[in-house]
PDB file of C-alpha atoms in Angstrom:
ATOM      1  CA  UNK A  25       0.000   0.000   0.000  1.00 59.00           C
ATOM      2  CA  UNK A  26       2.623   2.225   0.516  1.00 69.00           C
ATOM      3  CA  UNK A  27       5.179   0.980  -1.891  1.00 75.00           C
ATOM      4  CA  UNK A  28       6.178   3.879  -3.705  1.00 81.00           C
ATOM      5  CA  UNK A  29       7.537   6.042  -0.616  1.00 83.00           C
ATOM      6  CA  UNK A  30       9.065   2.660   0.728  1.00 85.00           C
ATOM      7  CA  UNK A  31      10.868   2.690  -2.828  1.00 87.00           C
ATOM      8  CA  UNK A  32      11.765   6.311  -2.187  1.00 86.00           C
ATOM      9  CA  UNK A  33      13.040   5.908   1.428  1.00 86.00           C
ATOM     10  CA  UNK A  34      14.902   2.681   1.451  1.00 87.00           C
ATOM     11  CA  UNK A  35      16.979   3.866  -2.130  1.00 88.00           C
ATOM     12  CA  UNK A  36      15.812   0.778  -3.672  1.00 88.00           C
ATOM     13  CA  UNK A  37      14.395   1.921  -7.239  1.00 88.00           C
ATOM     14  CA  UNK A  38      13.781  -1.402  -8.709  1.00 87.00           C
ATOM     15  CA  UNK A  39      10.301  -2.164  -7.354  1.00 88.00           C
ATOM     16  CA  UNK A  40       8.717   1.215  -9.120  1.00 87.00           C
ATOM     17  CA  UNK A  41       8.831  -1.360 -11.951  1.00 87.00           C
ATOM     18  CA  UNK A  42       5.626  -2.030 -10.380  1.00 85.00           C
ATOM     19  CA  UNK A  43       4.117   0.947 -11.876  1.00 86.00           C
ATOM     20  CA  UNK A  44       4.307  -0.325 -15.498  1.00 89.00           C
ATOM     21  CA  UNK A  45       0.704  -1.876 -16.700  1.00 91.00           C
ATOM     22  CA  UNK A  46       0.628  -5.333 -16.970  1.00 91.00           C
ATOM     23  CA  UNK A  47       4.038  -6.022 -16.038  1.00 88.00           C
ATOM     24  CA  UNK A  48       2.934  -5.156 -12.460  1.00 85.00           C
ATOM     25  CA  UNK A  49       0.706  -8.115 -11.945  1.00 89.00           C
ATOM     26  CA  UNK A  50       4.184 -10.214 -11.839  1.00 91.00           C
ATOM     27  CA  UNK A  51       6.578  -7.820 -10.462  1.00 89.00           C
ATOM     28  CA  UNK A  52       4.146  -7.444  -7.437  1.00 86.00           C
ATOM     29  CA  UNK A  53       5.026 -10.565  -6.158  1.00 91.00           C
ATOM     30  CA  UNK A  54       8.122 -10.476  -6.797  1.00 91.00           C
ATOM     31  CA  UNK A  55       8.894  -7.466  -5.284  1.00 88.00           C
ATOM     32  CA  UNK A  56       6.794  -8.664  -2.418  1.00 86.00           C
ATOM     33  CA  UNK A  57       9.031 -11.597  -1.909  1.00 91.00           C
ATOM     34  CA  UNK A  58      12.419  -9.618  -2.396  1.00 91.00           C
ATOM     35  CA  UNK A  59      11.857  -6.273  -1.204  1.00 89.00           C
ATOM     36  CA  UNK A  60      13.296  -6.468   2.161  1.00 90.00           C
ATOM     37  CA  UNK A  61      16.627  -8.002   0.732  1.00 92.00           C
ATOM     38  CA  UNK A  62      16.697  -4.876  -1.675  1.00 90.00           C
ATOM     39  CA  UNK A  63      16.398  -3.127   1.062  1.00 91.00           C
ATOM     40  CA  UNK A  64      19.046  -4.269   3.282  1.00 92.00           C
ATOM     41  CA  UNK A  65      21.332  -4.143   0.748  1.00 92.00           C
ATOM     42  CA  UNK A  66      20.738  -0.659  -0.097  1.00 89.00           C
ATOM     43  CA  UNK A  67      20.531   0.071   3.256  1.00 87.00           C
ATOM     44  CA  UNK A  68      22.628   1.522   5.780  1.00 86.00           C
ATOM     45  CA  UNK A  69      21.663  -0.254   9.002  1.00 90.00           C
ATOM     46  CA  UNK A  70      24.023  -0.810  11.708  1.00 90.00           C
ATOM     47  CA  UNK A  71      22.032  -4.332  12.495  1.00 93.00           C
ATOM     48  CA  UNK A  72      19.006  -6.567  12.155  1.00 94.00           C
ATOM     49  CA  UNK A  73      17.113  -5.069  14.541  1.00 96.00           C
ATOM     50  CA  UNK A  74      17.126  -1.562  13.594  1.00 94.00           C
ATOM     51  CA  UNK A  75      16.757  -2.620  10.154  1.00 94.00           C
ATOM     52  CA  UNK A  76      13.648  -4.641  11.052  1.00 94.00           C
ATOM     53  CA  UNK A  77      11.997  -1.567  12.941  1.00 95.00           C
ATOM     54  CA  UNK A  78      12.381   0.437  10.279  1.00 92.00           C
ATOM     55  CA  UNK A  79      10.606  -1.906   8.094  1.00 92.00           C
ATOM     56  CA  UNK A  80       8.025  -2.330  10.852  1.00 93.00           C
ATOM     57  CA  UNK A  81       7.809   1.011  10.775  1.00 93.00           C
ATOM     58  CA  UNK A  82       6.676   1.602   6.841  1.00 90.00           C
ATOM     59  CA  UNK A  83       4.356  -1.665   7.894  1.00 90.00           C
ATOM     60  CA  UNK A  84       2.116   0.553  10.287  1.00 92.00           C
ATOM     61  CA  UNK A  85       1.995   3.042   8.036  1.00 90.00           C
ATOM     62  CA  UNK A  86       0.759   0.915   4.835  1.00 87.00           C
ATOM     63  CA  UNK A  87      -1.982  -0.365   7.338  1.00 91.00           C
ATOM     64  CA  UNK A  88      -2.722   2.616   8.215  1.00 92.00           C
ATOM     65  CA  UNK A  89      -3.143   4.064   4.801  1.00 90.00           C
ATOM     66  CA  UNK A  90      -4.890   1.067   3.623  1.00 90.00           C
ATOM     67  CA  UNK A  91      -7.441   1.453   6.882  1.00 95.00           C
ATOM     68  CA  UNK A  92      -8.074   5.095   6.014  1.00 95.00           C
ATOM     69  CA  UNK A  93      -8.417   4.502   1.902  1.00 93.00           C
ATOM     70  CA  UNK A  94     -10.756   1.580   2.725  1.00 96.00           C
ATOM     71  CA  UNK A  95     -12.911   4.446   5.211  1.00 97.00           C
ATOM     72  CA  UNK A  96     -12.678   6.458   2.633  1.00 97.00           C
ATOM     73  CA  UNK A  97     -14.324   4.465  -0.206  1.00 97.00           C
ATOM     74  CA  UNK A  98     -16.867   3.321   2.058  1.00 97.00           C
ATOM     75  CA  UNK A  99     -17.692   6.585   2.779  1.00 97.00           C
ATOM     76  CA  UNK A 100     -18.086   7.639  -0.942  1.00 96.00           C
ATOM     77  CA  UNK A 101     -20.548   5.081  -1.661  1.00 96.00           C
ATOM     78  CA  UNK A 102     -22.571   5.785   1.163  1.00 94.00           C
ATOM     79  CA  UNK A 103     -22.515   9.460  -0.030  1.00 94.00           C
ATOM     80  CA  UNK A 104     -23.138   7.966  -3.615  1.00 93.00           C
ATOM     81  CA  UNK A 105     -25.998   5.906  -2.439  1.00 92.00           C
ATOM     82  CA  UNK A 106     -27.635   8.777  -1.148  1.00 91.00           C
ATOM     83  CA  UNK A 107     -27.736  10.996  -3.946  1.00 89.00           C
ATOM     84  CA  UNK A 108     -29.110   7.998  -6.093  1.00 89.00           C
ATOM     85  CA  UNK A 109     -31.747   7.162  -3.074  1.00 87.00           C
ATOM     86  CA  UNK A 110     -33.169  11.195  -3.209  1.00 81.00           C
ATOM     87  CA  UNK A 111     -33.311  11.016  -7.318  1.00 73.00           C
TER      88      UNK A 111
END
């Protein structure tokens, strides 16, 4: 969910791949499966740990955009049910 600033703030480019049509229903996955090794090796982490709560980090804050887009639509068809509902 948050994929493009995680791109931008761990210096790992590759994974914007994911923005090409098409292509992106593969590289999804893959990036899914090797993003974290990207970013460790782009990385400049002293150890594991702080490495992993930095990644835990940009996990919150996927959730927490994904909680607040998923608000969001709900709210818009709500709204959107309304104004059909008074026509």
């Amino acid at each position: 969910m948050y994929s493009i600033f995680w791109v931008i703030g761990n210096k790992t480019y590759l994974p914007l791949l994911t923005l090409i049509p098409i292509f992106n229903i593969v590289w999804v996955f893959v990036v899914g499966f090797k993003g974290n090794e990207w970013a460790w090796q782009k990385g400049d982490y002293q150890d594991v740990e702080t490495f992993k709560a930095v990644q835990a980090t940009w996990n919150r804050a996927g959730i927490v955009q994904f909680i607040i887009s998923i608000a969001i639509f709900v709210l818009y068809m709500f709204f959107f049910a309304s104004l059909v509902a008074n026509i």
